[in-house]
PDB file of C-alpha atoms in Angstrom:
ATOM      1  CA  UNK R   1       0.000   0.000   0.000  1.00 82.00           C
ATOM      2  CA  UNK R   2       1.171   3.567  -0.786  1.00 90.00           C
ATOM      3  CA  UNK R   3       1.474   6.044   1.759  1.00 93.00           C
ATOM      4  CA  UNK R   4       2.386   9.777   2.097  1.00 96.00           C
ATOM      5  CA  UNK R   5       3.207  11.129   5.533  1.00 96.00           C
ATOM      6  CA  UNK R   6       4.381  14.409   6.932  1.00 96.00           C
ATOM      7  CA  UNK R   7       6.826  13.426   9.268  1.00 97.00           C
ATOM      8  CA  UNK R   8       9.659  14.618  11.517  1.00 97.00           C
ATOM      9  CA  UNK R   9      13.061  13.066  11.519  1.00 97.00           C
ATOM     10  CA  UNK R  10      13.703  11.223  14.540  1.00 96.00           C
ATOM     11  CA  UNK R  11      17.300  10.672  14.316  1.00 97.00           C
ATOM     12  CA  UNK R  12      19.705  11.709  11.859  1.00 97.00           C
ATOM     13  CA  UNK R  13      19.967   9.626   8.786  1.00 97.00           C
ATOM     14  CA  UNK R  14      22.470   6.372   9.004  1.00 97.00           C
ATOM     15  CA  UNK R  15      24.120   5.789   4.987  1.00 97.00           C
ATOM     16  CA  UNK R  16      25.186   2.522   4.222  1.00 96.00           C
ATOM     17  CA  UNK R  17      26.545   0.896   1.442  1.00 96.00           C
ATOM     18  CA  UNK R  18      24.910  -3.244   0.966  1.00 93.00           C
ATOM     19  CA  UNK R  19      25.271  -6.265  -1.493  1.00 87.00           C
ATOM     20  CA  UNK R  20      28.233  -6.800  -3.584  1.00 91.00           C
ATOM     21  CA  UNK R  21      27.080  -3.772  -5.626  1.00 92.00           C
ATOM     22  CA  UNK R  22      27.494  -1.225  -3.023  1.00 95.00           C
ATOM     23  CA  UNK R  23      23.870  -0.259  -3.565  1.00 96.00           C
ATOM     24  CA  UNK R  24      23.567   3.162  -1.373  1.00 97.00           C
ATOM     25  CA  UNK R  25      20.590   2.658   1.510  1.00 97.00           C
ATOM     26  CA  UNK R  26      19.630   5.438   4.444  1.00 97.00           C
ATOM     27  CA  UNK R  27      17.328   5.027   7.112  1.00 96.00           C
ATOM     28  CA  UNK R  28      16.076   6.794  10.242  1.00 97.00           C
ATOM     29  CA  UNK R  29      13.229   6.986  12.146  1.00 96.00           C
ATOM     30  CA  UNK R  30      10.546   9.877  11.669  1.00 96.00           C
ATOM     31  CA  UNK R  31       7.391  10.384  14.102  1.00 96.00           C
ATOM     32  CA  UNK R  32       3.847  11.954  13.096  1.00 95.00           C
ATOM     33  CA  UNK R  33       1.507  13.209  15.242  1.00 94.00           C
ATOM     34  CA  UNK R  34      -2.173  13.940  14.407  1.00 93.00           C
ATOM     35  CA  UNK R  35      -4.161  17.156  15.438  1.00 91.00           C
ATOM     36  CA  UNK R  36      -7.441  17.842  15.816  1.00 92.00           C
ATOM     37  CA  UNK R  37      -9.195  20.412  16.428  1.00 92.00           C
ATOM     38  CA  UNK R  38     -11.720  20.972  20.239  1.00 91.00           C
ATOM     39  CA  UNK R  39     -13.181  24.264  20.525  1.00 91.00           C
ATOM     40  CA  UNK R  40     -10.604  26.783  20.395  1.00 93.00           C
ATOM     41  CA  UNK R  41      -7.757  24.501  20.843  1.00 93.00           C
ATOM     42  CA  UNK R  42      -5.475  22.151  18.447  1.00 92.00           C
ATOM     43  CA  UNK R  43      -4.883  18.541  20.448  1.00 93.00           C
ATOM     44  CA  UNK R  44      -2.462  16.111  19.997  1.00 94.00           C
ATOM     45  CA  UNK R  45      -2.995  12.840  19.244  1.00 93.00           C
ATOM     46  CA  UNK R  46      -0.819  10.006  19.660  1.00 93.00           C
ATOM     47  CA  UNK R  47       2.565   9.757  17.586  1.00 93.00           C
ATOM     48  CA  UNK R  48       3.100   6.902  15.303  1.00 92.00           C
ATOM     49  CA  UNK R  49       6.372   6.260  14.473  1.00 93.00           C
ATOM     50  CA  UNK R  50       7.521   5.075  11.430  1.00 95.00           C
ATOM     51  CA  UNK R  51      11.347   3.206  10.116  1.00 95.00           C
ATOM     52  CA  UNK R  52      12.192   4.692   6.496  1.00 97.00           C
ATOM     53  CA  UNK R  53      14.634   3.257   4.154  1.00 97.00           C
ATOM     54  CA  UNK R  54      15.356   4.459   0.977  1.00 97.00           C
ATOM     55  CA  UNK R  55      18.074   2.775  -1.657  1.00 96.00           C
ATOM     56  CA  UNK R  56      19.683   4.511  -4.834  1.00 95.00           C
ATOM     57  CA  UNK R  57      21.804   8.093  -5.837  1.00 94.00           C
ATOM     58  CA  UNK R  58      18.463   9.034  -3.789  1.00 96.00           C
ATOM     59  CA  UNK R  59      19.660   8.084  -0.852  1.00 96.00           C
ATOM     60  CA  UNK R  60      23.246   9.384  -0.903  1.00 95.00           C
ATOM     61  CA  UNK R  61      21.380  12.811  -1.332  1.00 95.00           C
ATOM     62  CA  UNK R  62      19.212  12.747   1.719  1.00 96.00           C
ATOM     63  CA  UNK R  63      21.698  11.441   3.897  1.00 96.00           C
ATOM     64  CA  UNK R  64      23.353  14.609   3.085  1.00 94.00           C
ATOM     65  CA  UNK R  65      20.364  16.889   3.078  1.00 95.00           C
ATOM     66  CA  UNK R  66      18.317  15.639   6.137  1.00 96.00           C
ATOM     67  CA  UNK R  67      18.577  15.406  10.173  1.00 97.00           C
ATOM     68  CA  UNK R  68      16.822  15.284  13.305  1.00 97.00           C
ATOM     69  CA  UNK R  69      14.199  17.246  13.476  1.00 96.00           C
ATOM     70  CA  UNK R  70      14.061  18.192  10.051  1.00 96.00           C
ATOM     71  CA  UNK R  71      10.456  18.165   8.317  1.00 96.00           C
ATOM     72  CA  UNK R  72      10.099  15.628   5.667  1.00 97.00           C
ATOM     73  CA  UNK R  73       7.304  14.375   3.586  1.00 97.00           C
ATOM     74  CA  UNK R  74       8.010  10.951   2.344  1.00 98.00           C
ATOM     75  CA  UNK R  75       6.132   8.920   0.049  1.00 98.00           C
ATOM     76  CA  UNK R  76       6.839   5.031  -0.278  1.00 98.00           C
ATOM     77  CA  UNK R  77       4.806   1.788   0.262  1.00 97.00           C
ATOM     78  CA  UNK R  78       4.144   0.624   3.705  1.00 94.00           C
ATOM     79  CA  UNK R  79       4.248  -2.296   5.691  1.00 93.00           C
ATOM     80  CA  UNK R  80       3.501  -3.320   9.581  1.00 91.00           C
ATOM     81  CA  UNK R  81       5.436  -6.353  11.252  1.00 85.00           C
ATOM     82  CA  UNK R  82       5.658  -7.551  14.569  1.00 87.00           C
ATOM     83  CA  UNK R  83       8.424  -8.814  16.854  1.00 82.00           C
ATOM     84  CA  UNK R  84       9.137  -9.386  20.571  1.00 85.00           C
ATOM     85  CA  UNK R  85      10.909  -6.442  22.913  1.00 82.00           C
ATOM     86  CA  UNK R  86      13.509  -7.581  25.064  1.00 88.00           C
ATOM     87  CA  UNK R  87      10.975  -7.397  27.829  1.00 90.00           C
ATOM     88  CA  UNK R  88       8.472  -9.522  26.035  1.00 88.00           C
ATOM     89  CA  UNK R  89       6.476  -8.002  25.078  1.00 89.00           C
ATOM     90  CA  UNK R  90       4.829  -7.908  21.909  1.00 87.00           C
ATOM     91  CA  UNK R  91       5.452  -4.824  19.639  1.00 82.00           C
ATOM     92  CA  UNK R  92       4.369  -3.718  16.084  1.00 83.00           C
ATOM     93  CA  UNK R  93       6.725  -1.860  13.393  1.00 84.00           C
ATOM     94  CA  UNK R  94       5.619   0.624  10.724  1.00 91.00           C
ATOM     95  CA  UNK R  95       8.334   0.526   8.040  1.00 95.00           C
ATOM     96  CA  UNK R  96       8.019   2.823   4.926  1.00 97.00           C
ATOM     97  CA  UNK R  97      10.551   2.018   2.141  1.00 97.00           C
ATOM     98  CA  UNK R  98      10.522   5.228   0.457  1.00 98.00           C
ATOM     99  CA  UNK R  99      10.237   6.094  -3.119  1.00 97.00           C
ATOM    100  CA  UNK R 100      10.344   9.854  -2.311  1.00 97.00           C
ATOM    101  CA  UNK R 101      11.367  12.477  -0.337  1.00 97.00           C
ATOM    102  CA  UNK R 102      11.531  16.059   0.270  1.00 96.00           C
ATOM    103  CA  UNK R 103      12.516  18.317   3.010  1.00 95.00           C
ATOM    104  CA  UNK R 104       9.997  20.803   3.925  1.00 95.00           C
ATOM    105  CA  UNK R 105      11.985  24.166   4.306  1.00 88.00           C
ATOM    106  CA  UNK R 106      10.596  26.178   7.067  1.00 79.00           C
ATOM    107  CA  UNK R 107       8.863  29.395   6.128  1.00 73.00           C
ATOM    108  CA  UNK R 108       9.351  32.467   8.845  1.00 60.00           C
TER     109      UNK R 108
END
């Protein structure tokens, strides 16, 4: 499934090089959180955090271009998994592998 999501970066980007190619991947974490609107006042709702990876020239260029806190919109396909904490407990992953995306510059 395709998603877009206005995210921020939750870490800054990791660059790696994998296979016998030395095919460029980056990844990092980036957390959205929905507001709504009660009355007079915007509420929070809970964040969802997502794990992006993006492979390619792409990803050389956002590794350079991107860090924490940064405000990206990135637009990839989606999937969910699960796995175990190192408590136990049961926990569920959002991973987006990314086909796109952009910065969003901050306007004052």
């Amino acid at each position: 499934m395709e998603i877009k999501v206005k995210a921020r970066v939750g870490n800054d980007p990791e660059l790696k090089f994998v296979t016998q190619e030395q095919i460029p991947l980056v990844t990092f974490n980036a957390a959205y959180t929905p507001r709504s609107r009660e009355g007079n006042e915007w509420v929070d709702g809970e964040t969802m955090w997502f794990r992006v990876a993006m492979f390619g020239k792409k990803a050389e260029a956002i590794a350079d271009s991107i860090k924490k806190g940064d405000e990206v919109l990135i637009i990839g396909s989606v999937k969910q998994s699960t796995y175990q904490s190192k408590d136990g407990s049961d926990k569920t992953a959002l991973e987006i592998n990314a086909a796109e995306i952009a910065l969003i510059p901050i306007l004052s």
